[in-house]
PDB file of C-alpha atoms and ligand atoms in Angstrom:
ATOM      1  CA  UNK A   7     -60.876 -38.576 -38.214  1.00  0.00           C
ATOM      2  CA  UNK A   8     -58.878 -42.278 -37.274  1.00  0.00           C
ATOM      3  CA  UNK A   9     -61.685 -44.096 -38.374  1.00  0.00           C
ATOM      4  CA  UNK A  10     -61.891 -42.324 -41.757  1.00  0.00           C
ATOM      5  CA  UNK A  11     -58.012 -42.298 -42.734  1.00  0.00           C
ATOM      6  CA  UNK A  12     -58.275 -45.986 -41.874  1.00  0.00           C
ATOM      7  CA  UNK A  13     -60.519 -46.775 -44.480  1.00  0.00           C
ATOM      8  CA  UNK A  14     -59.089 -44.314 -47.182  1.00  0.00           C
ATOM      9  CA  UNK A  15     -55.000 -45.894 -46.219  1.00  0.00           C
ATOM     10  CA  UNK A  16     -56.720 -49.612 -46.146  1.00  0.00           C
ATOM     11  CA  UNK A  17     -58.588 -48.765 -49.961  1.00  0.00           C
ATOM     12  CA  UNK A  18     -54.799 -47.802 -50.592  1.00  0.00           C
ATOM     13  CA  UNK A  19     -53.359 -51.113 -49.695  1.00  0.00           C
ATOM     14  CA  UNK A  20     -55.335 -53.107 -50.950  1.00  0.00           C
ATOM     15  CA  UNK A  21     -55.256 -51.067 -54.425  1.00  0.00           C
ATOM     16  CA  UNK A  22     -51.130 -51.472 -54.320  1.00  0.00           C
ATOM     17  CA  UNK A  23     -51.527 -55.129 -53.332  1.00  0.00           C
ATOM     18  CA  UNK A  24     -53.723 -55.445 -56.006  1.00  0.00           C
ATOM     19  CA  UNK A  25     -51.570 -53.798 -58.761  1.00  0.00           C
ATOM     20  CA  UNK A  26     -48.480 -56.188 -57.111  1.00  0.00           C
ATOM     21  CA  UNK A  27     -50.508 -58.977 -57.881  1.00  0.00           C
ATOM     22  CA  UNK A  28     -50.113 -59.699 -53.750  1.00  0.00           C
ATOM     23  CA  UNK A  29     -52.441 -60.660 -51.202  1.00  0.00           C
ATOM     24  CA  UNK A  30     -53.429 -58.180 -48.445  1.00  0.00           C
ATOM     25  CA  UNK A  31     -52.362 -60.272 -45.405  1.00  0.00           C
ATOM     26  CA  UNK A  32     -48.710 -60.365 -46.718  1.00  0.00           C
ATOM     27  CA  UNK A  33     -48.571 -56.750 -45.792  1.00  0.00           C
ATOM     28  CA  UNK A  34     -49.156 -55.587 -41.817  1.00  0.00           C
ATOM     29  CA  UNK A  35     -50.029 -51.725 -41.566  1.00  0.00           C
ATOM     30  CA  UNK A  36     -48.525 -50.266 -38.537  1.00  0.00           C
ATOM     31  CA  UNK A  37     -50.178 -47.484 -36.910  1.00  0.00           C
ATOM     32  CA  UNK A  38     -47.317 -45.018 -35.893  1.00  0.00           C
ATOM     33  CA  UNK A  39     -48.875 -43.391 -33.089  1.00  0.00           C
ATOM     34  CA  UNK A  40     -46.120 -41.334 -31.741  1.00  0.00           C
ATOM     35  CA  UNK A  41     -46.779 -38.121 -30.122  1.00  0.00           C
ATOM     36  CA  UNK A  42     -50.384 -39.190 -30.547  1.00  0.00           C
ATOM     37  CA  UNK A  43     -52.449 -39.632 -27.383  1.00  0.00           C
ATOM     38  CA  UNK A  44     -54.057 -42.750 -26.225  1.00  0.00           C
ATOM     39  CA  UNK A  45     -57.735 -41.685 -27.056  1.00  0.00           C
ATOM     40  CA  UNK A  46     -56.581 -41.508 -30.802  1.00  0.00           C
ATOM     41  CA  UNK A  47     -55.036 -45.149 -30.279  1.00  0.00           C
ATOM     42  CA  UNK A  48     -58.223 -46.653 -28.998  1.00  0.00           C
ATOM     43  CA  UNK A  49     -60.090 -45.374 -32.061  1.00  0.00           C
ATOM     44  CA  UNK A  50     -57.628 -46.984 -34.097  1.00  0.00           C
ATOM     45  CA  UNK A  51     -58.314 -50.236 -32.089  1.00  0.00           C
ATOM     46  CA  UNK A  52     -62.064 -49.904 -32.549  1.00  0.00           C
ATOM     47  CA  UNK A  53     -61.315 -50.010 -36.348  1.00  0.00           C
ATOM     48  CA  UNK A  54     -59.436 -53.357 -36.116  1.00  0.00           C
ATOM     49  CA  UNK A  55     -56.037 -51.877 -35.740  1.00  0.00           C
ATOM     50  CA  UNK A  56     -53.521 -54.156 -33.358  1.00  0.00           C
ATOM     51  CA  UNK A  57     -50.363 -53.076 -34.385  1.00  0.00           C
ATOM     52  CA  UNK A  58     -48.559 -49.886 -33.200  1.00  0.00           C
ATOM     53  CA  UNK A  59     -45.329 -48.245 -33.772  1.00  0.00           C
ATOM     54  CA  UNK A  60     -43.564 -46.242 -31.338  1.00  0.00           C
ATOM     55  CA  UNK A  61     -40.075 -44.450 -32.189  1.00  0.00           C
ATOM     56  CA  UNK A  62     -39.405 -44.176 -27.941  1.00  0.00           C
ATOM     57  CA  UNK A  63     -38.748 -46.390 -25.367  1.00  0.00           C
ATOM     58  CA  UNK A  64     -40.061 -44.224 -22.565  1.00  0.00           C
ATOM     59  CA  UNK A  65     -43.261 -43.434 -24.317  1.00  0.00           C
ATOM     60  CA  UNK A  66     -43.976 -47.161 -25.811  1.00  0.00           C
ATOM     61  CA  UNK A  67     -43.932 -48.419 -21.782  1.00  0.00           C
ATOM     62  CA  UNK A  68     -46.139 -45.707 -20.901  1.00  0.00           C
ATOM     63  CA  UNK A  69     -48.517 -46.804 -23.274  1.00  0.00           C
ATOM     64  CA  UNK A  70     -48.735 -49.941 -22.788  1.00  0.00           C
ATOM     65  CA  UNK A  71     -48.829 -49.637 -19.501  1.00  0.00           C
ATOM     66  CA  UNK A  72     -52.598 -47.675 -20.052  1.00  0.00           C
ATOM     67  CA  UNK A  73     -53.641 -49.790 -22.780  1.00  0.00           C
ATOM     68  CA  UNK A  74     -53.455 -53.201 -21.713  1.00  0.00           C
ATOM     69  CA  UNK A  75     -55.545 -55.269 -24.303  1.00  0.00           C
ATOM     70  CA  UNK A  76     -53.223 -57.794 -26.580  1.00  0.00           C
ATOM     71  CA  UNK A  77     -51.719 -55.299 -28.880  1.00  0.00           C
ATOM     72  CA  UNK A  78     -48.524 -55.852 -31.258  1.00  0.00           C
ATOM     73  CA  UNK A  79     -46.113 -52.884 -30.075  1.00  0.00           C
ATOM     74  CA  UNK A  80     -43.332 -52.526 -32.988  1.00  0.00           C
ATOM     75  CA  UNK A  81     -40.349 -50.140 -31.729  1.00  0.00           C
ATOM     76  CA  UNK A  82     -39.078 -48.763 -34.743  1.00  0.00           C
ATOM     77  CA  UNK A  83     -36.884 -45.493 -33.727  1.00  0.00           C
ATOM     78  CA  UNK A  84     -33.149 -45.234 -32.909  1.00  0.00           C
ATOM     79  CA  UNK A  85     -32.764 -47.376 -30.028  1.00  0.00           C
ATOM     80  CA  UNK A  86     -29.593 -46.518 -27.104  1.00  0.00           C
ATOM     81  CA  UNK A  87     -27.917 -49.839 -25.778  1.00  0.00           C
ATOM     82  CA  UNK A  88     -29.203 -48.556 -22.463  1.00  0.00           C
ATOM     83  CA  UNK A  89     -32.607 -48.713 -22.937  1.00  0.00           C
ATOM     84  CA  UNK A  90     -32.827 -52.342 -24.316  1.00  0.00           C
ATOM     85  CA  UNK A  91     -33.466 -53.482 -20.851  1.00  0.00           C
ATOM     86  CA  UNK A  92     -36.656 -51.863 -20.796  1.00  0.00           C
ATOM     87  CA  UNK A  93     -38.283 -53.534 -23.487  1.00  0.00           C
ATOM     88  CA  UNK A  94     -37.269 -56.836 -22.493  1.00  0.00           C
ATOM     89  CA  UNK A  95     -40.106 -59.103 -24.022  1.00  0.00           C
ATOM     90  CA  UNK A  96     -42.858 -56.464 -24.461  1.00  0.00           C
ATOM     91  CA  UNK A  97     -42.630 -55.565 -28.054  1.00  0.00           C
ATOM     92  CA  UNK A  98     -42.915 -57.859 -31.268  1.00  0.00           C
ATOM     93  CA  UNK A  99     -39.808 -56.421 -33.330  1.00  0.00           C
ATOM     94  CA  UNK A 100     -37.321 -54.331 -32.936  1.00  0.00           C
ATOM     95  CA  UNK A 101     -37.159 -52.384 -36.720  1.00  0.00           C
ATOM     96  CA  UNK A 102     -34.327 -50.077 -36.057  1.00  0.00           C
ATOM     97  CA  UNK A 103     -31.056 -52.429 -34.871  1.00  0.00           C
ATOM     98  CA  UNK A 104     -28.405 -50.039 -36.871  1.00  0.00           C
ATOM     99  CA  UNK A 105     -24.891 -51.733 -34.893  1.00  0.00           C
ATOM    100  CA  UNK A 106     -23.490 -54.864 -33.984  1.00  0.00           C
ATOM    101  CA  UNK A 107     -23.314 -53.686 -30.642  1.00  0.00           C
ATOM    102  CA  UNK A 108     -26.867 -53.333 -30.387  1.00  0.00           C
ATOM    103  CA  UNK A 109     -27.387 -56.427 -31.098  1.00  0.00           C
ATOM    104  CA  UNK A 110     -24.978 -57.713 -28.809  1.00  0.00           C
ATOM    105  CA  UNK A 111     -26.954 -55.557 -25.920  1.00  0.00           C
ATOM    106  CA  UNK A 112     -30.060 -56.824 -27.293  1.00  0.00           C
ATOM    107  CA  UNK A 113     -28.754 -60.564 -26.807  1.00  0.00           C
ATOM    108  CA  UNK A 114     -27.422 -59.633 -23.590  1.00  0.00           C
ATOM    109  CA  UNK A 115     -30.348 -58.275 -21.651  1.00  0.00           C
ATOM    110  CA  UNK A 116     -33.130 -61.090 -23.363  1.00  0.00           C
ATOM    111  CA  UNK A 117     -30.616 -64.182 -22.755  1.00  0.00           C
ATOM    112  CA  UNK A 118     -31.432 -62.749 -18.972  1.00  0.00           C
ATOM    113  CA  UNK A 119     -34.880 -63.527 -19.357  1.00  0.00           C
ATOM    114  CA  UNK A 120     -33.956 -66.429 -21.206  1.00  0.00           C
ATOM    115  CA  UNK A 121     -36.062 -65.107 -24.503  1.00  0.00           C
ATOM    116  CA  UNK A 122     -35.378 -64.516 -27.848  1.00  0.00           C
ATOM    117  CA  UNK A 123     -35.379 -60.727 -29.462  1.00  0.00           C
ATOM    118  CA  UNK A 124     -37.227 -60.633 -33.471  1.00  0.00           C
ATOM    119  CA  UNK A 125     -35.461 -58.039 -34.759  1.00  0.00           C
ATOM    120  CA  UNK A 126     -34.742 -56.158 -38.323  1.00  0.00           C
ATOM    121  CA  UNK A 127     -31.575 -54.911 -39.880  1.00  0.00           C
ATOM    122  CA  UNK A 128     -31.708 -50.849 -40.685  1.00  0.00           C
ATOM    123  CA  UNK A 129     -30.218 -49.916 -43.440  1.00  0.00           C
ATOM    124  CA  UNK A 130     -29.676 -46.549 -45.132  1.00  0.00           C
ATOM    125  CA  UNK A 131     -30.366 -47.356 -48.382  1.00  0.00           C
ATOM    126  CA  UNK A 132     -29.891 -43.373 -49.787  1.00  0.00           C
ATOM    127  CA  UNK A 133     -26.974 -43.146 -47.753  1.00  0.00           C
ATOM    128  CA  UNK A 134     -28.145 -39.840 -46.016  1.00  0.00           C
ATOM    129  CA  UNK A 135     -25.871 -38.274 -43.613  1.00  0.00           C
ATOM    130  CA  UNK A 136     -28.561 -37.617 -41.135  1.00  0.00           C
ATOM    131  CA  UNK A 137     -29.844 -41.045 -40.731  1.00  0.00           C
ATOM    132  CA  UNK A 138     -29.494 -44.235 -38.475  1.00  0.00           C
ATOM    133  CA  UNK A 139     -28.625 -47.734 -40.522  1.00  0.00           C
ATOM    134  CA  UNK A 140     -26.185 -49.647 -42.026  1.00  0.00           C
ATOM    135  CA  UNK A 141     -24.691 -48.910 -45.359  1.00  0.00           C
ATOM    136  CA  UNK A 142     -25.969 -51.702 -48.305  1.00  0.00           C
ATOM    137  CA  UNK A 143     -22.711 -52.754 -48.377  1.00  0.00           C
ATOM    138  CA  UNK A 144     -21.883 -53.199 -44.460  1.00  0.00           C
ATOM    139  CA  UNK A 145     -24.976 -54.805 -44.014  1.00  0.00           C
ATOM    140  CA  UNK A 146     -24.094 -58.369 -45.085  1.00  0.00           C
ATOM    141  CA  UNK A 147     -20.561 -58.671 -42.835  1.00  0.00           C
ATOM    142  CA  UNK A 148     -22.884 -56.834 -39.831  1.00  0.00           C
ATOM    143  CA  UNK A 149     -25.371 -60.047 -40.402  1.00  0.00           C
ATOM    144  CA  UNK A 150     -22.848 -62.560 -40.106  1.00  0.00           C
ATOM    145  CA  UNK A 151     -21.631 -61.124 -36.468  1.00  0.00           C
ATOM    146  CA  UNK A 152     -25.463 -60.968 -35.819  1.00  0.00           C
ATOM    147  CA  UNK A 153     -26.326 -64.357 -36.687  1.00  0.00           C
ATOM    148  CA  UNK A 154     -24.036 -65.595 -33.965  1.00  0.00           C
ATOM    149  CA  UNK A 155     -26.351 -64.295 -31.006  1.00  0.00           C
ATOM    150  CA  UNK A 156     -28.561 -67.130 -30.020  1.00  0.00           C
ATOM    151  CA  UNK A 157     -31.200 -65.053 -28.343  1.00  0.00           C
ATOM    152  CA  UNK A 158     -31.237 -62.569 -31.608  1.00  0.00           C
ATOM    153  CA  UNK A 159     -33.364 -63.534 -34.479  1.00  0.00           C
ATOM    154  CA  UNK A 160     -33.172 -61.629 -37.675  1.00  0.00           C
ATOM    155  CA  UNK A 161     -36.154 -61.615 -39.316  1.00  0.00           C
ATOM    156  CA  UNK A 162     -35.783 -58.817 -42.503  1.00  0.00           C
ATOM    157  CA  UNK A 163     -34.794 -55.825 -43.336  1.00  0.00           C
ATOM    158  CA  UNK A 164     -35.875 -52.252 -42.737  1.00  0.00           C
ATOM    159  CA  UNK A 165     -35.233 -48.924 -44.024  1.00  0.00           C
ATOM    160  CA  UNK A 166     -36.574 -44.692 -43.673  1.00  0.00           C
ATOM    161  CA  UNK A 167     -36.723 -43.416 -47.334  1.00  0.00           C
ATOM    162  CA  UNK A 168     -35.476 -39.863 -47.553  1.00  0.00           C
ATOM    163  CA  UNK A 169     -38.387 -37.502 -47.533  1.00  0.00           C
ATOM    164  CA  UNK A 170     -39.968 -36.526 -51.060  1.00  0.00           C
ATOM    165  CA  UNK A 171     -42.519 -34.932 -53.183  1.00  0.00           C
ATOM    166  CA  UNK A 172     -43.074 -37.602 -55.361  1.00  0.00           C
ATOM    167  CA  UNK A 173     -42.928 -41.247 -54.239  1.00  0.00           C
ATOM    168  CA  UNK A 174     -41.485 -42.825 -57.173  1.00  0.00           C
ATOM    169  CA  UNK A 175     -38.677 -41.242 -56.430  1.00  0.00           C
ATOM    170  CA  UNK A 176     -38.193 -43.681 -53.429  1.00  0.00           C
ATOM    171  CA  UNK A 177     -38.757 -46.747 -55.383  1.00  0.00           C
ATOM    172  CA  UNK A 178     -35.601 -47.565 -56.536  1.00  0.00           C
ATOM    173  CA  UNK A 179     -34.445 -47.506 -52.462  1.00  0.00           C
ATOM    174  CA  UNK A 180     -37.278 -49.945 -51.419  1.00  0.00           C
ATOM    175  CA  UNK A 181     -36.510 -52.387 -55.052  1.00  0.00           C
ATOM    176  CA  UNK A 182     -32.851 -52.316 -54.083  1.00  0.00           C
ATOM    177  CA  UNK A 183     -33.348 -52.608 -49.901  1.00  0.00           C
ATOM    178  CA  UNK A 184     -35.539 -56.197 -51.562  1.00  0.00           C
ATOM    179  CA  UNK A 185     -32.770 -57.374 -53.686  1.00  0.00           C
ATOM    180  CA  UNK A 186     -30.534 -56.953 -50.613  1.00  0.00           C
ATOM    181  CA  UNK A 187     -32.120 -59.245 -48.504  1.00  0.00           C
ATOM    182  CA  UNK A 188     -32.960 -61.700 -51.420  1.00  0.00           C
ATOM    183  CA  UNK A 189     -29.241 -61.590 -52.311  1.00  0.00           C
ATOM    184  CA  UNK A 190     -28.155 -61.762 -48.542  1.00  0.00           C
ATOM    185  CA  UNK A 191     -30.872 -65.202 -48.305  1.00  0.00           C
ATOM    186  CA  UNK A 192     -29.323 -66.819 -51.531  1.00  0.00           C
ATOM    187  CA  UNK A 193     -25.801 -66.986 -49.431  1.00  0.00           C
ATOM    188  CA  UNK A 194     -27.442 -69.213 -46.763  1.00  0.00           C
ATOM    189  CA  UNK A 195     -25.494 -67.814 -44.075  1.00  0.00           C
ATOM    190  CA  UNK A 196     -26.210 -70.201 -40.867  1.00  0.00           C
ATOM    191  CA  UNK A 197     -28.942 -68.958 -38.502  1.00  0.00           C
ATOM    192  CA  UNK A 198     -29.937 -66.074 -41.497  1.00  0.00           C
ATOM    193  CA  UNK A 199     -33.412 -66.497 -43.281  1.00  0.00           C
ATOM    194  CA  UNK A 200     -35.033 -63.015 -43.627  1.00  0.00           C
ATOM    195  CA  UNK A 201     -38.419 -62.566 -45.065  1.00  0.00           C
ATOM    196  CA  UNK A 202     -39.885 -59.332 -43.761  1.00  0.00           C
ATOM    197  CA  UNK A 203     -39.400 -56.212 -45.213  1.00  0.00           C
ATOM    198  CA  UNK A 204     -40.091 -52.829 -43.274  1.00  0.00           C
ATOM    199  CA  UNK A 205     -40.656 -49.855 -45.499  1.00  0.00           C
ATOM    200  CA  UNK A 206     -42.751 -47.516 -46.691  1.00  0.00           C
ATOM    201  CA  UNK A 207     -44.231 -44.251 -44.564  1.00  0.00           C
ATOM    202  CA  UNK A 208     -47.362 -42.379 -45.386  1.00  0.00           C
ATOM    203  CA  UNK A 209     -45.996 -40.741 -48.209  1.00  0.00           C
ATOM    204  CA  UNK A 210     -44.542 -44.001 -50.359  1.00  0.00           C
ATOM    205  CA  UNK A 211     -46.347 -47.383 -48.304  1.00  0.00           C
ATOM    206  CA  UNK A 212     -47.824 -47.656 -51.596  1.00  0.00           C
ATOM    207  CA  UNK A 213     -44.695 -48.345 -53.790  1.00  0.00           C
ATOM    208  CA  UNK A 214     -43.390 -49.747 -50.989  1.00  0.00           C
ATOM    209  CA  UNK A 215     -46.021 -52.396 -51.062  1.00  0.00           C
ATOM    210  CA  UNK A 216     -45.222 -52.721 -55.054  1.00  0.00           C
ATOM    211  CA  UNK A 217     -41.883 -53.576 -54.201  1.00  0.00           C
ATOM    212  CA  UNK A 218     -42.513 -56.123 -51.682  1.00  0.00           C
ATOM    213  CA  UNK A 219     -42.711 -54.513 -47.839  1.00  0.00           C
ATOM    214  CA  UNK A 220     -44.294 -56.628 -45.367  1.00  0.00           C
ATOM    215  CA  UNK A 221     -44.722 -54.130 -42.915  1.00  0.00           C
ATOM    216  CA  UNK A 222     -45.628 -50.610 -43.477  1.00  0.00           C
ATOM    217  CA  UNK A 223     -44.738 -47.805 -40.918  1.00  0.00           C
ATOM    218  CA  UNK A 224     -48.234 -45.318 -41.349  1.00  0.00           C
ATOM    219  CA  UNK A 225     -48.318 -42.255 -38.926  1.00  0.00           C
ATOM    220  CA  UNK A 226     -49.632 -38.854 -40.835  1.00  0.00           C
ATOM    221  CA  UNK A 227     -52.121 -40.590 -42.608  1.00  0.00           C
ATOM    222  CA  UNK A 228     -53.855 -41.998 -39.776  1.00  0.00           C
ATOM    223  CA  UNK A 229     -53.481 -39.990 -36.894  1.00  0.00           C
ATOM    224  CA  UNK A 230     -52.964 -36.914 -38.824  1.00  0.00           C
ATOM    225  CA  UNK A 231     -49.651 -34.220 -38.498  1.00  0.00           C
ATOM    226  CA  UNK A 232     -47.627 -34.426 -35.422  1.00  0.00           C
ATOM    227  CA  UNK A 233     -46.717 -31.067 -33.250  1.00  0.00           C
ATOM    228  CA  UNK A 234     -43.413 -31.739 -31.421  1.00  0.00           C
ATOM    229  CA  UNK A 235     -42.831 -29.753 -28.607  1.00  0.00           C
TER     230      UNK A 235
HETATM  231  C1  PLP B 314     -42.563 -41.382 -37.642  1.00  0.00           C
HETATM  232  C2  PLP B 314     -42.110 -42.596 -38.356  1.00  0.00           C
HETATM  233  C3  PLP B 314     -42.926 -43.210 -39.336  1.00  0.00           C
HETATM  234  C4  PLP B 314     -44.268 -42.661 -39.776  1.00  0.00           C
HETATM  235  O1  PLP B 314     -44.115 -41.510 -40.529  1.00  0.00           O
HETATM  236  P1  PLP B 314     -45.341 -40.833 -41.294  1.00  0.00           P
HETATM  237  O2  PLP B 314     -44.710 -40.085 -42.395  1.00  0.00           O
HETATM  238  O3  PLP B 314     -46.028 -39.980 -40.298  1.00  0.00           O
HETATM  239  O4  PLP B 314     -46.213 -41.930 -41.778  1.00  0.00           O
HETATM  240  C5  PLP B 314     -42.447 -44.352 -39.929  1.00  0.00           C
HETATM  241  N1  PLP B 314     -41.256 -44.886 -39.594  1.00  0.00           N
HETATM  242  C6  PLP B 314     -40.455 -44.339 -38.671  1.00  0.00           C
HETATM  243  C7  PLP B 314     -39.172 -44.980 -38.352  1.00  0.00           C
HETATM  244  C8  PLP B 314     -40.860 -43.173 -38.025  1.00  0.00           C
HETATM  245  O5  PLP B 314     -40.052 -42.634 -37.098  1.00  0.00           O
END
């Protein structure tokens, strides 16, 4: 089943990168195997896939710790300051940094191991109650307390779409979440030069790729529905 809603999601995105006049390595897919077991992860990898998305710390470590080949581990769920210490240098971005303090954490526990944290800014573009992220508006003054971490790099911006029938309706969230981070660039705040954008799930990556993501966050459409227990 992997192996077949890999091909059918990568004749998507290439089809979107195609219609955004973009070329297919601009955009990363990230398989979100949460939930998922490790079995359904290795037949991902035996269809080329490198990068994975986890939304827990607990979980990510216990997969990595099974699946040891040179993988790309992207944590992209809510992440407690307490936890920070426990990814120390094992994952290649954090996606989900939604406070200053965070990143202050984040700073704090890889300045220990004297290494530098790639990170992206959440931000809750539709301004749901429910969810994690900055406000549009907060985001800029929360980037200029950021860029004074040394051990912190900012590298885009990142945001969950509410949940909807029909994707267009989350377009104008992932074209505004783009002008955002081209309008925060254009004030060339010291230590800020963001060009990644995270967004777009199984149900949008498509006009997410239209409007410019870099990395798309695919779960249901590869690994199929997730039972939570
Ligand atoms: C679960 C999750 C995804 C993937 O969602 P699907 O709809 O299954 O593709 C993407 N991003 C985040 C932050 C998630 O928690």
């Amino acid at each position: 089943m992997v192996t077949e809603n890999l091909k059918t999601v990568e004749k998507r995105i290439r089809a979107a990168c195609g219609r955004a006049g973009r070329k297919r390595e601009e955009v990363t897919l990230i398989a979100v195997s949460k939930t998922k077991p490790v079995e359904m992860m290795r037949e991902a990898m035996s269809s080329g896939i490198v990068t994975f998305g986890e939304n827990k710390v607990q979980e990510l470590v216990k997969k990595q710790e099974i699946l040891t080949e040179p993988l790309a581990w992207h944590l992209i769920g809510h992440l407690q300051r307490n936890k920070v210490k426990q990814i120390v240098g094992k994952v290649e971005r954090i996606h989900s940094v939604d406070s200053v303090r965070l990143a202050e954490q984040i700073q704090r526990d890889y300045e220990k191991q004297g290494i530098t944290a790639d990170i992206l800014i959440e931000v809750n573009m539709a301004r749901e109650e429910s969810k994690f992220g900055f406000m549009p508006e907060e985001t800029e003054e929360a980037l200029r307390e950021i860029a004074a971490f040394p051990n912190v790099c900012v590298r885009g911006l990142m945001t969950i779409a509410p949940f909807v029938e029909n994707p267009e309706d989350n377009r104008v969230h992932f074209r505004n979440l783009h002008k955002l981070l081209v309008d925060i660039n254009s004030k060339n705040i010291d230590n800020i030069s963001m060009n990644e954008l995270s967004m777009g799930m199984s149900g949008d990556y498509e006009v997410a790729i239209e409007e410019g993501a870099t990395f798309i966050r695919v779960g249901t459409g590869i690994f199929g529905s997730r039972q939570y227990i």
